[in-house]
Amino acid sequence: MEQKQKDQHQGYVQEVARLTRKCIQLETDKSFLESDFNALQEKFRILVLRKEPPPLPKEHEDCIKIAKHTEVVEKVEQELKELRHQSKEDITNLVKRVQDLEFERQYLVMQHSDSNSKMISMQSEVENVLNKQKTWQKNSRVLEGQLIASQGKILDLSKQGCLKCST
């Protein structure tokens, strides 16, 4: 409990020190601003008493002549006009390119569709050929079986005929 109170007290002391520093800084800033304000007020009072316009700042030394300004503006406008023209050409070229690509895409889609239909047709033909092959293989096995049976009969007959011949 006592430690907690010490910690709180230390926190309060730090906060008071921070706020005190901030107050001192603000008072210093305030005194500088007041002195500047007083100087400006004095200048204003003198100008009002003279009734003269204030002296022009020496910015006119940095100013460019109207002719030079007009020349620069015209040059910039010409460049802008050229850029707009170039951008229109670029847009036209891009639109044409997009149209060409769309035509090519449609052509490829059509080719793909044709290829798919040809592939389906060929798959059907392959299935028909496979079915015929299976049928021929079955017929071939049946015929082989009949051939073997016939050869067996011929062999039996030839044995019987030979037996008849020997009797």
Coordinates of C-alpha atoms in Angstrom, one line a residue:
M1 CA 0.0 0.0 0.0
E2 CA 2.8 2.3 1.0
Q3 CA 4.7 1.4 -2.2
K4 CA 1.6 2.2 -4.3
Q5 CA 1.3 5.6 -2.7
K6 CA 4.9 6.3 -3.3
D7 CA 4.5 5.3 -7.0
Q8 CA 1.4 7.6 -7.3
H9 CA 3.2 10.4 -5.6
Q10 CA 6.2 10.0 -8.0
G11 CA 3.8 10.0 -11.0
Y12 CA 2.2 13.2 -9.7
V13 CA 5.6 14.8 -9.2
Q14 CA 6.6 13.9 -12.8
E15 CA 3.4 15.3 -14.2
V16 CA 3.8 18.6 -12.2
A17 CA 7.4 18.9 -13.5
R18 CA 6.3 18.3 -17.1
L19 CA 3.4 20.8 -16.9
T20 CA 5.7 23.4 -15.2
R21 CA 8.2 23.1 -18.1
K22 CA 5.4 23.5 -20.6
C23 CA 4.1 26.6 -18.7
I24 CA 7.6 28.1 -18.8
Q25 CA 7.9 27.4 -22.5
L26 CA 4.5 28.9 -23.2
E27 CA 5.3 32.0 -21.2
T28 CA 8.5 32.4 -23.1
D29 CA 6.7 32.1 -26.4
K30 CA 4.1 34.6 -25.2
S31 CA 6.8 37.2 -24.4
F32 CA 8.4 36.8 -27.8
L33 CA 5.0 37.1 -29.5
E34 CA 4.1 40.2 -27.4
S35 CA 7.4 41.9 -28.3
D36 CA 6.8 41.2 -32.0
F37 CA 3.3 42.4 -31.8
N38 CA 4.4 45.6 -30.1
A39 CA 7.0 46.2 -32.8
L40 CA 4.5 45.7 -35.5
Q41 CA 2.0 48.0 -33.7
E42 CA 4.7 50.7 -33.6
K43 CA 5.4 50.4 -37.3
F44 CA 1.7 50.6 -38.0
R45 CA 1.4 53.7 -35.9
I46 CA 4.3 55.4 -37.7
L47 CA 2.8 54.5 -41.1
V48 CA -0.6 55.9 -40.1
L49 CA 1.0 59.1 -39.0
R50 CA 2.9 59.4 -42.3
K51 CA -0.1 58.5 -44.4
E52 CA 2.3 57.0 -46.9
P53 CA 1.9 53.6 -48.5
P54 CA 4.2 51.0 -47.2
P55 CA 7.3 50.3 -49.3
L56 CA 6.9 47.7 -51.9
P57 CA 8.7 44.5 -51.2
K58 CA 11.7 43.7 -53.4
E59 CA 9.8 40.8 -55.1
H60 CA 9.6 42.7 -58.4
E61 CA 13.3 41.8 -59.0
D62 CA 12.1 38.2 -59.2
C63 CA 9.2 39.0 -61.5
I64 CA 9.3 38.1 -65.2
K65 CA 8.3 40.4 -68.0
I66 CA 4.8 40.0 -69.5
A67 CA 6.3 39.2 -72.9
K68 CA 8.4 36.4 -71.4
H69 CA 5.4 35.2 -69.5
T70 CA 3.2 35.2 -72.6
E71 CA 5.9 33.4 -74.5
V72 CA 6.2 30.7 -71.8
V73 CA 2.4 30.4 -71.7
E74 CA 2.2 30.0 -75.5
K75 CA 4.9 27.4 -75.4
V76 CA 3.2 25.4 -72.7
E77 CA -0.2 25.7 -74.5
Q78 CA 1.5 24.4 -77.7
E79 CA 3.0 21.5 -75.8
L80 CA -0.4 20.7 -74.2
K81 CA -2.0 20.8 -77.7
E82 CA 0.7 18.4 -79.0
L83 CA 0.2 16.1 -76.0
R84 CA -3.6 16.1 -76.5
H85 CA -3.1 15.3 -80.2
Q86 CA -0.7 12.5 -79.3
S87 CA -3.0 11.1 -76.7
K88 CA -5.9 11.1 -79.2
E89 CA -3.7 9.2 -81.6
D90 CA -2.6 6.8 -78.9
I91 CA -6.2 6.2 -77.9
T92 CA -7.2 5.6 -81.5
N93 CA -4.4 3.1 -81.9
L94 CA -5.3 1.4 -78.7
V95 CA -9.0 1.2 -79.7
K96 CA -7.9 -0.3 -83.1
R97 CA -5.6 -2.8 -81.3
V98 CA -8.4 -3.8 -78.9
Q99 CA -10.8 -4.3 -81.9
D100 CA -8.1 -6.4 -83.7
L101 CA -7.6 -8.5 -80.5
E102 CA -11.3 -8.9 -80.1
F103 CA -11.6 -10.1 -83.7
E104 CA -8.7 -12.5 -83.1
R105 CA -10.3 -13.7 -79.9
Q106 CA -13.6 -14.4 -81.7
Y107 CA -11.7 -16.2 -84.4
L108 CA -9.8 -18.3 -81.9
V109 CA -13.1 -19.1 -80.0
M110 CA -14.6 -20.2 -83.3
Q111 CA -11.6 -22.4 -84.1
H112 CA -11.7 -23.8 -80.6
S113 CA -15.4 -24.6 -81.1
D114 CA -14.7 -26.2 -84.4
S115 CA -11.8 -28.2 -82.9
N116 CA -14.0 -29.4 -80.1
S117 CA -16.7 -30.5 -82.5
K118 CA -14.1 -32.3 -84.6
M119 CA -12.7 -33.9 -81.5
I120 CA -16.1 -35.1 -80.4
S121 CA -16.7 -36.5 -83.9
M122 CA -13.4 -38.2 -83.9
Q123 CA -14.0 -39.6 -80.4
S124 CA -17.3 -41.0 -81.7
E125 CA -15.5 -42.6 -84.7
V126 CA -12.8 -44.0 -82.4
E127 CA -15.6 -45.6 -80.2
N128 CA -17.2 -47.0 -83.4
V129 CA -13.9 -48.5 -84.5
L130 CA -13.2 -49.9 -81.0
N131 CA -16.7 -51.4 -81.0
K132 CA -16.1 -52.9 -84.4
Q133 CA -12.7 -54.2 -83.3
K134 CA -14.3 -55.9 -80.3
T135 CA -16.9 -57.4 -82.5
W136 CA -14.3 -58.7 -85.0
Q137 CA -12.2 -60.0 -82.1
K138 CA -15.3 -61.9 -80.8
N139 CA -16.0 -63.2 -84.3
S140 CA -12.3 -64.1 -84.7
R141 CA -12.4 -66.1 -81.4
V142 CA -15.6 -67.8 -82.5
L143 CA -14.1 -68.6 -85.9
E144 CA -10.9 -69.9 -84.2
G145 CA -13.0 -72.0 -82.0
Q146 CA -14.9 -73.4 -85.0
L147 CA -11.6 -73.9 -86.9
I148 CA -10.1 -75.9 -84.0
A149 CA -13.3 -77.8 -83.7
S150 CA -13.3 -78.5 -87.4
Q151 CA -9.7 -79.5 -87.4
G152 CA -10.5 -81.8 -84.5
K153 CA -13.3 -83.4 -86.5
I154 CA -11.2 -83.6 -89.6
L155 CA -8.5 -85.3 -87.5
D156 CA -11.1 -87.7 -86.0
L157 CA -12.5 -88.4 -89.4
S158 CA -9.1 -89.0 -90.9
K159 CA -8.3 -91.4 -88.1
Q160 CA -11.6 -93.2 -88.6
G161 CA -11.0 -93.2 -92.3
C162 CA -7.5 -94.6 -91.8
L163 CA -8.9 -97.2 -89.4
K164 CA -11.4 -98.2 -92.1
C165 CA -8.6 -98.3 -94.6
S166 CA -6.5 -100.6 -92.5
T167 CA -9.4 -103.0 -91.9

